[in-house]
Structure formats: structure tokens, C-alpha cells
PDB file of C-alpha atoms in Angstrom:
ATOM      1  CA  MET B  10       0.000   0.000   0.000  1.00 41.00           C
ATOM      2  CA  THR B  11       2.920   2.314   0.601  1.00 44.00           C
ATOM      3  CA  GLY B  12       3.781   2.235  -3.116  1.00 51.00           C
ATOM      4  CA  ALA B  13       0.339   3.518  -4.108  1.00 51.00           C
ATOM      5  CA  ARG B  14       0.516   6.274  -1.490  1.00 48.00           C
ATOM      6  CA  ASP B  15       3.978   7.255  -2.759  1.00 55.00           C
ATOM      7  CA  GLU B  16       2.627   7.496  -6.314  1.00 53.00           C
ATOM      8  CA  VAL B  17      -0.236   9.740  -5.188  1.00 50.00           C
ATOM      9  CA  THR B  18       2.254  11.927  -3.300  1.00 54.00           C
ATOM     10  CA  LYS B  19       4.483  12.216  -6.392  1.00 58.00           C
ATOM     11  CA  MET B  20       1.555  13.136  -8.638  1.00 58.00           C
ATOM     12  CA  ALA B  21       0.461  15.745  -6.099  1.00 58.00           C
ATOM     13  CA  ALA B  22       4.022  17.133  -6.104  1.00 67.00           C
ATOM     14  CA  LEU B  23       3.987  17.373  -9.898  1.00 79.00           C
ATOM     15  CA  LYS B  24       0.654  19.189  -9.766  1.00 76.00           C
ATOM     16  CA  ASP B  25       2.292  21.799  -7.508  1.00 81.00           C
ATOM     17  CA  PHE B  26       4.424  22.733 -10.521  1.00 82.00           C
ATOM     18  CA  LEU B  27       2.302  21.758 -13.510  1.00 90.00           C
ATOM     19  CA  LYS B  28      -1.298  22.497 -14.469  1.00 92.00           C
ATOM     20  CA  ALA B  29      -3.657  19.525 -14.621  1.00 91.00           C
ATOM     21  CA  ASP B  30      -4.959  20.700 -18.026  1.00 95.00           C
ATOM     22  CA  ASP B  31      -1.411  20.856 -19.420  1.00 95.00           C
ATOM     23  CA  ILE B  32      -0.645  17.378 -18.085  1.00 94.00           C
ATOM     24  CA  GLN B  33      -3.778  15.979 -19.737  1.00 95.00           C
ATOM     25  CA  LYS B  34      -3.054  17.775 -23.016  1.00 96.00           C
ATOM     26  CA  ALA B  35       0.491  16.387 -23.073  1.00 96.00           C
ATOM     27  CA  LEU B  36      -0.643  12.845 -22.252  1.00 96.00           C
ATOM     28  CA  ASP B  37      -3.348  12.995 -24.930  1.00 97.00           C
ATOM     29  CA  ALA B  38      -0.732  14.065 -27.496  1.00 97.00           C
ATOM     30  CA  VAL B  39       1.365  10.931 -26.832  1.00 97.00           C
ATOM     31  CA  LYS B  40      -1.461   8.444 -26.289  1.00 96.00           C
ATOM     32  CA  ALA B  41      -0.658   6.351 -29.355  1.00 97.00           C
ATOM     33  CA  GLU B  42       2.225   3.906 -29.081  1.00 96.00           C
ATOM     34  CA  GLY B  43       5.278   5.244 -30.860  1.00 96.00           C
ATOM     35  CA  SER B  44       4.114   8.866 -30.631  1.00 97.00           C
ATOM     36  CA  PHE B  45       6.239   9.974 -27.645  1.00 97.00           C
ATOM     37  CA  ASP B  46       8.496  12.917 -28.450  1.00 96.00           C
ATOM     38  CA  HIS B  47      10.197  14.271 -25.329  1.00 95.00           C
ATOM     39  CA  LYS B  48      10.570  17.813 -26.710  1.00 94.00           C
ATOM     40  CA  LYS B  49       6.900  18.068 -27.631  1.00 95.00           C
ATOM     41  CA  PHE B  50       5.839  16.467 -24.337  1.00 96.00           C
ATOM     42  CA  PHE B  51       8.013  18.793 -22.221  1.00 95.00           C
ATOM     43  CA  ALA B  52       6.638  21.847 -24.038  1.00 96.00           C
ATOM     44  CA  LEU B  53       2.991  20.751 -23.743  1.00 96.00           C
ATOM     45  CA  VAL B  54       3.222  19.743 -20.094  1.00 95.00           C
ATOM     46  CA  GLY B  55       4.833  23.088 -19.197  1.00 95.00           C
ATOM     47  CA  LEU B  56       8.295  21.858 -18.205  1.00 95.00           C
ATOM     48  CA  LYS B  57      10.134  23.800 -20.912  1.00 94.00           C
ATOM     49  CA  ALA B  58       8.906  27.118 -19.474  1.00 94.00           C
ATOM     50  CA  MET B  59      10.025  26.275 -15.924  1.00 94.00           C
ATOM     51  CA  THR B  60      13.137  27.470 -14.127  1.00 94.00           C
ATOM     52  CA  PRO B  61      16.021  24.976 -13.880  1.00 95.00           C
ATOM     53  CA  ASP B  62      15.355  24.615 -10.127  1.00 93.00           C
ATOM     54  CA  ASN B  63      11.712  23.687 -10.675  1.00 92.00           C
ATOM     55  CA  VAL B  64      12.639  21.238 -13.449  1.00 94.00           C
ATOM     56  CA  LYS B  65      14.962  19.566 -10.948  1.00 93.00           C
ATOM     57  CA  LYS B  66      12.081  19.309  -8.440  1.00 90.00           C
ATOM     58  CA  VAL B  67       9.993  17.599 -11.127  1.00 91.00           C
ATOM     59  CA  PHE B  68      12.937  15.245 -11.769  1.00 94.00           C
ATOM     60  CA  GLN B  69      12.926  14.287  -8.093  1.00 91.00           C
ATOM     61  CA  ALA B  70       9.212  13.452  -8.300  1.00 88.00           C
ATOM     62  CA  ILE B  71       9.824  11.284 -11.385  1.00 89.00           C
ATOM     63  CA  ASP B  72      12.847   9.488  -9.844  1.00 92.00           C
ATOM     64  CA  ALA B  73      10.784   6.574  -8.495  1.00 88.00           C
ATOM     65  CA  ASP B  74      13.495   4.984  -6.351  1.00 92.00           C
ATOM     66  CA  GLN B  75      15.009   8.317  -5.280  1.00 93.00           C
ATOM     67  CA  SER B  76      18.454   7.178  -6.469  1.00 96.00           C
ATOM     68  CA  GLY B  77      19.288  10.542  -8.006  1.00 96.00           C
ATOM     69  CA  PHE B  78      18.984   9.018 -11.476  1.00 97.00           C
ATOM     70  CA  ILE B  79      16.198   7.977 -13.804  1.00 96.00           C
ATOM     71  CA  GLU B  80      17.171   4.506 -14.952  1.00 95.00           C
ATOM     72  CA  GLU B  81      15.829   2.787 -18.075  1.00 93.00           C
ATOM     73  CA  GLU B  82      13.268   0.783 -16.047  1.00 91.00           C
ATOM     74  CA  GLU B  83      11.876   3.998 -14.521  1.00 92.00           C
ATOM     75  CA  LEU B  84      11.902   5.789 -17.861  1.00 93.00           C
ATOM     76  CA  LYS B  85       9.524   3.235 -19.377  1.00 95.00           C
ATOM     77  CA  PHE B  86       6.881   4.344 -16.826  1.00 93.00           C
ATOM     78  CA  VAL B  87       7.629   8.087 -16.880  1.00 93.00           C
ATOM     79  CA  LEU B  88       4.162   9.046 -18.181  1.00 94.00           C
ATOM     80  CA  LYS B  89       2.584   7.335 -15.157  1.00 92.00           C
ATOM     81  CA  SER B  90       4.471   9.869 -13.018  1.00 89.00           C
ATOM     82  CA  PHE B  91       2.223  12.546 -14.496  1.00 91.00           C
ATOM     83  CA  ALA B  92      -1.081  10.632 -14.248  1.00 90.00           C
ATOM     84  CA  GLU B  93      -2.174   7.122 -13.271  1.00 88.00           C
ATOM     85  CA  ASP B  94      -3.632   6.557 -16.733  1.00 90.00           C
ATOM     86  CA  GLY B  95      -0.405   7.507 -18.520  1.00 93.00           C
ATOM     87  CA  ARG B  96       0.719   4.699 -20.810  1.00 96.00           C
ATOM     88  CA  ASP B  97       4.025   2.844 -20.685  1.00 97.00           C
ATOM     89  CA  LEU B  98       6.599   3.925 -23.240  1.00 97.00           C
ATOM     90  CA  THR B  99       7.506   1.327 -25.841  1.00 97.00           C
ATOM     91  CA  ASP B 100      11.014  -0.122 -25.706  1.00 97.00           C
ATOM     92  CA  ALA B 101      11.972   1.980 -28.757  1.00 97.00           C
ATOM     93  CA  GLU B 102      10.590   5.183 -27.167  1.00 97.00           C
ATOM     94  CA  THR B 103      12.374   4.407 -23.904  1.00 97.00           C
ATOM     95  CA  LYS B 104      15.708   3.848 -25.662  1.00 96.00           C
ATOM     96  CA  ALA B 105      15.324   7.008 -27.793  1.00 96.00           C
ATOM     97  CA  PHE B 106      14.486   9.069 -24.671  1.00 96.00           C
ATOM     98  CA  LEU B 107      17.451   7.619 -22.780  1.00 97.00           C
ATOM     99  CA  ASN B 108      19.827   8.176 -25.702  1.00 96.00           C
ATOM    100  CA  ALA B 109      18.706  11.805 -26.031  1.00 96.00           C
ATOM    101  CA  ALA B 110      19.303  12.537 -22.360  1.00 96.00           C
ATOM    102  CA  ASP B 111      22.225  10.337 -21.331  1.00 97.00           C
ATOM    103  CA  LYS B 112      25.086  12.645 -22.290  1.00 94.00           C
ATOM    104  CA  ASP B 113      27.760  10.863 -20.218  1.00 96.00           C
ATOM    105  CA  GLY B 114      26.835   7.369 -21.475  1.00 96.00           C
ATOM    106  CA  ASP B 115      26.304   5.783 -18.059  1.00 97.00           C
ATOM    107  CA  GLY B 116      22.927   4.295 -19.029  1.00 96.00           C
ATOM    108  CA  LYS B 117      20.839   6.544 -16.806  1.00 97.00           C
ATOM    109  CA  ILE B 118      19.688  10.159 -16.652  1.00 97.00           C
ATOM    110  CA  GLY B 119      21.104  12.378 -13.936  1.00 97.00           C
ATOM    111  CA  ILE B 120      19.351  15.471 -12.632  1.00 96.00           C
ATOM    112  CA  ASP B 121      21.549  17.877 -14.622  1.00 96.00           C
ATOM    113  CA  GLU B 122      21.166  15.817 -17.801  1.00 97.00           C
ATOM    114  CA  PHE B 123      17.372  15.955 -17.344  1.00 97.00           C
ATOM    115  CA  GLU B 124      17.388  19.727 -16.889  1.00 96.00           C
ATOM    116  CA  VAL B 125      19.541  20.210 -20.012  1.00 96.00           C
ATOM    117  CA  LEU B 126      17.254  17.881 -22.018  1.00 96.00           C
ATOM    118  CA  VAL B 127      14.124  19.770 -20.948  1.00 96.00           C
ATOM    119  CA  HIS B 128      15.555  23.132 -22.009  1.00 94.00           C
ATOM    120  CA  GLU B 129      17.174  21.917 -25.267  1.00 91.00           C
ATOM    121  CA  VAL B 130      15.995  23.751 -28.365  1.00 75.00           C
TER     122      VAL B 130
END
């Protein structure tokens, strides 16, 4: 039961920074398998317009195991961080997202890598 409560807490934390309408709009835009584009998603959900500090707070809410990194397993479920009905990313979407963000090649996304990815043009 703790896991479910943690998820609700994380979603509430995200809603402190993001508007529910923007979250829904972003999730609707990537509903179809294979349609996830991190740049489009970040813009629609409102992350791109946030300060680096607030983006890092969102990262912490997405980092399911609080390791300081978003690993490939966590990345697959990233849309569920924004809403319970968010779909899982496909393996191809997960790998593309990881490859775009993982600048140091360690196989995971650090907080600074995430912030840079969000604000990339």
C-alpha cells in the first residue's frame, strides 16, 4: 500500500508545478504507441517554461526509487508519473528518450542531464 501512497504523493508534487490541463493535453498528445516525443511532451506539459530549479524538483518526483537518477526501467513508466492513466513507453521510445538525455553514457539520466534535455531547443 505504501507504493500507491507514494505514487499519489508524487503526482500531487507534480501538480504543484504543472497544471492539470497541461498534463492531460500532453498525455493525450502521446497516447498512441510510438508517438512519444520528449521535446513536444516537455513543451505541452509546461516543463520547458520552468526554471532549472523547478525542473529539478519535477525530476525528483519522477525518480521513483530516489536514487538521483532515472534509470531505463523507470523511464519506461515516466508518463505514469504525471497521471495514473499515462501509458508505458515502448522499448523503442524508452531507448530514444534515454539516448537523447544520457550525455555521459552511463545508461541513466542524472538530474543535470534531465534539466539540459528539458531546455534543449
